[in-house]
mmCIF file of N, CA, C and O in Angstrom:
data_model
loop_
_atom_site.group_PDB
_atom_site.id
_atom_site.type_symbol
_atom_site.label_atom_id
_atom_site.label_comp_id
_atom_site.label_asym_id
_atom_site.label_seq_id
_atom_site.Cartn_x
_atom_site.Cartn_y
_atom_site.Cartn_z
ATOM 1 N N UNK A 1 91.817 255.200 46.029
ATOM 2 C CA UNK A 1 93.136 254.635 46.091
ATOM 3 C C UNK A 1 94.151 255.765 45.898
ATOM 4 O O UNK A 1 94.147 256.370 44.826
ATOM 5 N N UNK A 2 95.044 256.099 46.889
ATOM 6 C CA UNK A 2 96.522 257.049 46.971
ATOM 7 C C UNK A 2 97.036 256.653 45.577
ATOM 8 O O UNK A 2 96.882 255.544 45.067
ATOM 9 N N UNK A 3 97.610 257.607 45.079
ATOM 10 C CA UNK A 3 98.380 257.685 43.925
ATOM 11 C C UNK A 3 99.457 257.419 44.803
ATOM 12 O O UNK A 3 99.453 257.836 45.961
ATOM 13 N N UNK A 4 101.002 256.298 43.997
ATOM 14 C CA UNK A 4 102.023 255.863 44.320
ATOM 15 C C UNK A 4 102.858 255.515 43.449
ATOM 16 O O UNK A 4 102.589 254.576 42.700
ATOM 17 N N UNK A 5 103.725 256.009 43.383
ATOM 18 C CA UNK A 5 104.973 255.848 42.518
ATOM 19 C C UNK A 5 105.956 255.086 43.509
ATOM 20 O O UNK A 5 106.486 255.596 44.496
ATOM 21 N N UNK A 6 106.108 253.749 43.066
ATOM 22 C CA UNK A 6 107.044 252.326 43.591
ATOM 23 C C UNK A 6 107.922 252.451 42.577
ATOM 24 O O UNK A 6 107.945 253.181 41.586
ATOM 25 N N UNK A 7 108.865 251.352 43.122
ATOM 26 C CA UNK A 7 109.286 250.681 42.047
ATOM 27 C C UNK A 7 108.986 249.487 41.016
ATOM 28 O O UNK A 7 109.780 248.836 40.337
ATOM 29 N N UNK A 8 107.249 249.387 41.139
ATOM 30 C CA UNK A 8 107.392 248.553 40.184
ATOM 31 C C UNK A 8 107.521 248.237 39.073
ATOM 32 O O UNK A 8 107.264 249.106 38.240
ATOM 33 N N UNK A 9 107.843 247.257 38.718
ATOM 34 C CA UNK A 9 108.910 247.317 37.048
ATOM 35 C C UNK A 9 108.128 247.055 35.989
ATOM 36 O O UNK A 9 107.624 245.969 35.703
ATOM 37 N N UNK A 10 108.014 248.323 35.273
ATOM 38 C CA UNK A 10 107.149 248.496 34.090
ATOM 39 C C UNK A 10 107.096 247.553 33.239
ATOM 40 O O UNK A 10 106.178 247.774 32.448
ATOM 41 N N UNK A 11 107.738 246.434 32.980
ATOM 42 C CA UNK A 11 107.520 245.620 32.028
ATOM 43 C C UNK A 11 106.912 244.454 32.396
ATOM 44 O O UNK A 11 106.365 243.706 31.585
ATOM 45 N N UNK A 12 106.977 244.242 33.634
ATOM 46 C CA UNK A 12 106.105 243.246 34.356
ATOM 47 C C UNK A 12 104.569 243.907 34.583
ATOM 48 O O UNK A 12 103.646 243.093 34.605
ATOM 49 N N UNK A 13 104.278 245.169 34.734
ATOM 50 C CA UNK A 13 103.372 245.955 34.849
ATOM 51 C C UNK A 13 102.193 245.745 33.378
ATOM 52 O O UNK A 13 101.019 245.380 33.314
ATOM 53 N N UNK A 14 103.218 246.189 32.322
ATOM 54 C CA UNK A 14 102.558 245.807 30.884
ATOM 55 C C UNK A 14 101.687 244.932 31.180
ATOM 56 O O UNK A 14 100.475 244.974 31.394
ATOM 57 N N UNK A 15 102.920 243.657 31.154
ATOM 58 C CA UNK A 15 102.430 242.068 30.822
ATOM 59 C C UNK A 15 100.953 242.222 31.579
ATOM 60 O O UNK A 15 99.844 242.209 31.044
ATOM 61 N N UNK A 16 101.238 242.350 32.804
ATOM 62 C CA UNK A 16 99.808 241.998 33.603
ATOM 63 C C UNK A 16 98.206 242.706 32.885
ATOM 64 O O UNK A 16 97.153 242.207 32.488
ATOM 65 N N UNK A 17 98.804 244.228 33.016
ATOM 66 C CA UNK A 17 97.529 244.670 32.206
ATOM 67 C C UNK A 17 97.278 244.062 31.050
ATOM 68 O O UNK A 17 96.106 243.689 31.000
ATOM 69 N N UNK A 18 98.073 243.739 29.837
ATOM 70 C CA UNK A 18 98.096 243.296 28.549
ATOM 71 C C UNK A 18 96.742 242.118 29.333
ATOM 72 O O UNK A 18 95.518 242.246 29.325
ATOM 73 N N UNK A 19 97.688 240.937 29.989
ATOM 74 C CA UNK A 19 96.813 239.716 30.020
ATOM 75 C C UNK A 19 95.605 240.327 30.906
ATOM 76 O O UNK A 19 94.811 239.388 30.950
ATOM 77 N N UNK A 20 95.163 241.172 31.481
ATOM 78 C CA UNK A 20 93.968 241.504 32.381
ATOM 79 C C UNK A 20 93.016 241.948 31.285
ATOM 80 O O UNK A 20 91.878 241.485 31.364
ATOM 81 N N UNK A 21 93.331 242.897 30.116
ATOM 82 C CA UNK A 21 92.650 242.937 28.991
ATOM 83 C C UNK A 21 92.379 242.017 28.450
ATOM 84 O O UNK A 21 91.191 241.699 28.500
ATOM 85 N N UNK A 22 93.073 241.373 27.880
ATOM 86 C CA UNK A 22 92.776 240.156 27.248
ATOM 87 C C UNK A 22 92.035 239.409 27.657
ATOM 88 O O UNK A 22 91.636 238.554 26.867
ATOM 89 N N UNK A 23 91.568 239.393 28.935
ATOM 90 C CA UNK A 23 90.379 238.613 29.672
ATOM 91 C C UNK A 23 89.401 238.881 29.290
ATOM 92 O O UNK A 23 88.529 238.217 28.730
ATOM 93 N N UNK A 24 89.492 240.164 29.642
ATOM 94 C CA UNK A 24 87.975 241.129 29.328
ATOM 95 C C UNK A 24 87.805 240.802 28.134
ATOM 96 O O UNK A 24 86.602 240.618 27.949
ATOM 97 N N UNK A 25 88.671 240.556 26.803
ATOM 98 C CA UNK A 25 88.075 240.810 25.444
ATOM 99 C C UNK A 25 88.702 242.222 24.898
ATOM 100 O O UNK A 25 88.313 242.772 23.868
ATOM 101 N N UNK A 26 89.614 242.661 25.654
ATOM 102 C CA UNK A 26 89.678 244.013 24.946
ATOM 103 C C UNK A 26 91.395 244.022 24.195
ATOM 104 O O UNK A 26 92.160 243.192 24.687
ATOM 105 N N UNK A 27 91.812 244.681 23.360
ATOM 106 C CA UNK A 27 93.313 244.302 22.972
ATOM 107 C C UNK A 27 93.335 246.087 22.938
ATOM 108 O O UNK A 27 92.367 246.789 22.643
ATOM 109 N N UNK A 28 94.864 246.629 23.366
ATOM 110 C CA UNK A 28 95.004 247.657 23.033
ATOM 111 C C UNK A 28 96.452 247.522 22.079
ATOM 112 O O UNK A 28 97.604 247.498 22.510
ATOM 113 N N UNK A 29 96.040 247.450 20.778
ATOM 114 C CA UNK A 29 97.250 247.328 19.852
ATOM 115 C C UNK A 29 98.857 248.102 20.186
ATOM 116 O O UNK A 29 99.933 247.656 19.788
ATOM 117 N N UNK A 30 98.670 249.293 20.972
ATOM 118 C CA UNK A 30 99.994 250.390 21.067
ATOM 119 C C UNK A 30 100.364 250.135 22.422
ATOM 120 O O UNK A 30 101.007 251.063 22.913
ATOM 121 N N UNK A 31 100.096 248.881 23.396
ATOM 122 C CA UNK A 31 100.124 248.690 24.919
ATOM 123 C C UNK A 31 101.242 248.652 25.139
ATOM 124 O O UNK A 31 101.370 247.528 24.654
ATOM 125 N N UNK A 32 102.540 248.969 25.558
ATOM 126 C CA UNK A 32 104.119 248.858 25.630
ATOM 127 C C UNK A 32 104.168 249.488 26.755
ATOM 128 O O UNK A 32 103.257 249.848 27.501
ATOM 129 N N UNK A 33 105.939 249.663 26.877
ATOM 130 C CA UNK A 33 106.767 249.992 28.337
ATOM 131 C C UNK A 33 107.566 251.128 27.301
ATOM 132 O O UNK A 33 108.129 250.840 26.245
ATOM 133 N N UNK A 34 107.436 252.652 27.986
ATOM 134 C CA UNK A 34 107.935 253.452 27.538
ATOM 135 C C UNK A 34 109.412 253.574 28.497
ATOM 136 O O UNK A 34 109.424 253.977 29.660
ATOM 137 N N UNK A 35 110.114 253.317 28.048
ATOM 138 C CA UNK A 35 111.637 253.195 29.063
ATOM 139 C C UNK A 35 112.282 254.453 28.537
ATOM 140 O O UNK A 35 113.175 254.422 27.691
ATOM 141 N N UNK A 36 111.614 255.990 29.270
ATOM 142 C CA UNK A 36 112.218 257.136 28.540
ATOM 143 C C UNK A 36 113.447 257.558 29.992
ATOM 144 O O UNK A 36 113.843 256.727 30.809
ATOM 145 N N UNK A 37 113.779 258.812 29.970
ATOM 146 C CA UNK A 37 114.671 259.124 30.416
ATOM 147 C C UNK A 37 114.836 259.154 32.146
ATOM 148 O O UNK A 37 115.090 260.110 32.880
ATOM 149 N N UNK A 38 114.596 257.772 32.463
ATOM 150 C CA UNK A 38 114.517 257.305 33.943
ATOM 151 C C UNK A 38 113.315 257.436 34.867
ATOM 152 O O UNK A 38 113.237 257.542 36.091
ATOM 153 N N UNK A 39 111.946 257.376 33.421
ATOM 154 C CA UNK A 39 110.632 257.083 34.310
ATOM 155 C C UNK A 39 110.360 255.815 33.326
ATOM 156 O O UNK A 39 110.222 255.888 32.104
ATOM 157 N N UNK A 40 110.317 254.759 34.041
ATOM 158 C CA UNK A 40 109.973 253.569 33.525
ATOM 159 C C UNK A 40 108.016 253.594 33.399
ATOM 160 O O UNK A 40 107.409 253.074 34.335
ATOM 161 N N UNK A 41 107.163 254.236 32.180
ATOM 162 C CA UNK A 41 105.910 253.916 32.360
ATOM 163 C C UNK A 41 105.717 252.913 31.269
ATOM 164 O O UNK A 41 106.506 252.260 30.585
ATOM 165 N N UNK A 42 104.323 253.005 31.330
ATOM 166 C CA UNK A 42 103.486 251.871 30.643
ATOM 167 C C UNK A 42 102.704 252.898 29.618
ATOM 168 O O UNK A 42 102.068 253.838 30.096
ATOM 169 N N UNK A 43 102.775 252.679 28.116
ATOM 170 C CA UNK A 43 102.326 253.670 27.168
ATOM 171 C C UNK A 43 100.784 252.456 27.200
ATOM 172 O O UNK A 43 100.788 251.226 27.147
ATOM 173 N N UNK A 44 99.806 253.263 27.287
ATOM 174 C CA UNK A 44 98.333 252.739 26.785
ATOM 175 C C UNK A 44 98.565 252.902 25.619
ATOM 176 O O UNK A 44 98.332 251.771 25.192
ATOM 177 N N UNK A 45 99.046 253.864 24.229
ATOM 178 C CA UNK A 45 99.023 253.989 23.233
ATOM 179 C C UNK A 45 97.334 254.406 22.568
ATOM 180 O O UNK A 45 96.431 254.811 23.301
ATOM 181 N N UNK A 46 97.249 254.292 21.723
ATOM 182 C CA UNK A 46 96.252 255.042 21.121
ATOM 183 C C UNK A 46 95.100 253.764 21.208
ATOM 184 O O UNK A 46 95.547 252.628 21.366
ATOM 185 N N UNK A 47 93.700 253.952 21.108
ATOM 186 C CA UNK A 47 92.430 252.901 20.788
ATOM 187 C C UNK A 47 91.535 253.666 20.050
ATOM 188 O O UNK A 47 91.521 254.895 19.979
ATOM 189 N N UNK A 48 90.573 252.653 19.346
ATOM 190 C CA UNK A 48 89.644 252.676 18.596
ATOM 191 C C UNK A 48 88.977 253.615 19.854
ATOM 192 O O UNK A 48 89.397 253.780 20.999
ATOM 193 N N UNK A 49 87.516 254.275 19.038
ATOM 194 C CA UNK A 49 86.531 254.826 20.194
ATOM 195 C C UNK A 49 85.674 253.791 20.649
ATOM 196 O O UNK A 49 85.074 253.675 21.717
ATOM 197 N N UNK A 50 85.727 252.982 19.542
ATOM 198 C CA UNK A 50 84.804 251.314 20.549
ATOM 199 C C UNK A 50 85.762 250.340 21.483
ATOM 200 O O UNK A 50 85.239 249.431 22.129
ATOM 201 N N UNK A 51 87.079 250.554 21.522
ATOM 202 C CA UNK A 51 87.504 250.085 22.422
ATOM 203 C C UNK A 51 87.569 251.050 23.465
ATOM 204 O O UNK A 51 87.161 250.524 24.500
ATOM 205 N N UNK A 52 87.838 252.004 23.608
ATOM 206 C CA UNK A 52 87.306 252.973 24.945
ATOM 207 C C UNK A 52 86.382 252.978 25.527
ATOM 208 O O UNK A 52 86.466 253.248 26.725
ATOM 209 N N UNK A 53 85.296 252.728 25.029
ATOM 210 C CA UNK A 53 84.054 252.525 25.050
ATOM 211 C C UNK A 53 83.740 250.758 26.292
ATOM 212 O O UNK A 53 83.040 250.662 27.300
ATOM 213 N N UNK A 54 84.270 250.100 25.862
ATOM 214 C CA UNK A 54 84.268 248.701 26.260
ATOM 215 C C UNK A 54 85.032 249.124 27.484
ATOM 216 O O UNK A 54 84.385 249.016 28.526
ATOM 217 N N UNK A 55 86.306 249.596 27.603
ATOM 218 C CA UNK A 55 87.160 249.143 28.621
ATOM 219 C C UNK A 55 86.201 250.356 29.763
ATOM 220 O O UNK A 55 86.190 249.930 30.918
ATOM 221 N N UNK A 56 85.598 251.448 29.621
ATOM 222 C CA UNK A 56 84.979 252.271 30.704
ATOM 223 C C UNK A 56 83.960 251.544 31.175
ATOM 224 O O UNK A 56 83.641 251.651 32.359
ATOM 225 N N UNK A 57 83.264 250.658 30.284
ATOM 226 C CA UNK A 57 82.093 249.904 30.606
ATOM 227 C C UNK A 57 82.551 248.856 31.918
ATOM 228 O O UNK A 57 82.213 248.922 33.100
ATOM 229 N N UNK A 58 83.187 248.161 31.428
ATOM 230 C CA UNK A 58 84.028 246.875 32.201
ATOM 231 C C UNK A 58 84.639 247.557 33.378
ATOM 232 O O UNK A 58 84.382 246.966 34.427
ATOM 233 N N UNK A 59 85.475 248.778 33.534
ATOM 234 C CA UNK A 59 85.780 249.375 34.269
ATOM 235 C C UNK A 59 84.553 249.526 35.640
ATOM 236 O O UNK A 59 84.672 248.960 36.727
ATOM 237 N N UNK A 60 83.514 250.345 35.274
ATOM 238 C CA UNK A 60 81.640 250.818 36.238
ATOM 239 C C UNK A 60 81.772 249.172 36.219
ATOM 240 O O UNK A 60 82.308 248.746 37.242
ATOM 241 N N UNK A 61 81.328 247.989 35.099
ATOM 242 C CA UNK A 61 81.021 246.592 36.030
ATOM 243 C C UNK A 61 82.016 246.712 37.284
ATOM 244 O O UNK A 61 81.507 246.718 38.405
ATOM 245 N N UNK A 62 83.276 246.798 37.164
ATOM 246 C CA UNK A 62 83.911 246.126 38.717
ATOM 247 C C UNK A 62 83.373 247.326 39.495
ATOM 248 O O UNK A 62 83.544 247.160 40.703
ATOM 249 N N UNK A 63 82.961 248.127 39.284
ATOM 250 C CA UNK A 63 83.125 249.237 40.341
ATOM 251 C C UNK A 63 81.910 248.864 41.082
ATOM 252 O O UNK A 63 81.866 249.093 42.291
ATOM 253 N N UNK A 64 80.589 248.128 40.273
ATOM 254 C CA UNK A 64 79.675 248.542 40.811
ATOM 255 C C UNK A 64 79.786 246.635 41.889
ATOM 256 O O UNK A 64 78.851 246.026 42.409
ATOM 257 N N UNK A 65 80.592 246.427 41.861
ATOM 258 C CA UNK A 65 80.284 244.636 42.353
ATOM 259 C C UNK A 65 80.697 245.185 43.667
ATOM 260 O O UNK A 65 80.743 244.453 44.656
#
């Protein structure tokens, strides 16, 4: 997949990942919208090493379907 910088709007961006985790089972406590000096991103924030762990796993499941 091309790397692409849109406009889509980081806080709608969050939400989605937030709830796409939350499916899986996974919570990333520091998940926010960094609204710094006119790059609207999405901070992953910091995780446990067992939640890293989970989300790479879940990650290879979709890859391999």
């Amino acid at each position: 997949m091309p790397t692409q910088h849109d406009e889509t709007d980081p806080f709608a961006a969050t939400e989605q990942l937030r709830a796409a985790l939350t499916r899986a089972g996974i919570v990333f406590p520091s998940l926010g919208t960094d609204y710094g000096p006119s790059l609207g991103l999405v901070n992953l924030g910091r995780v446990h090493p067992d939640v890293a762990v989970r989300l790479a796993l879940r990650l290879d499941k979709g890859n391999d379907a």
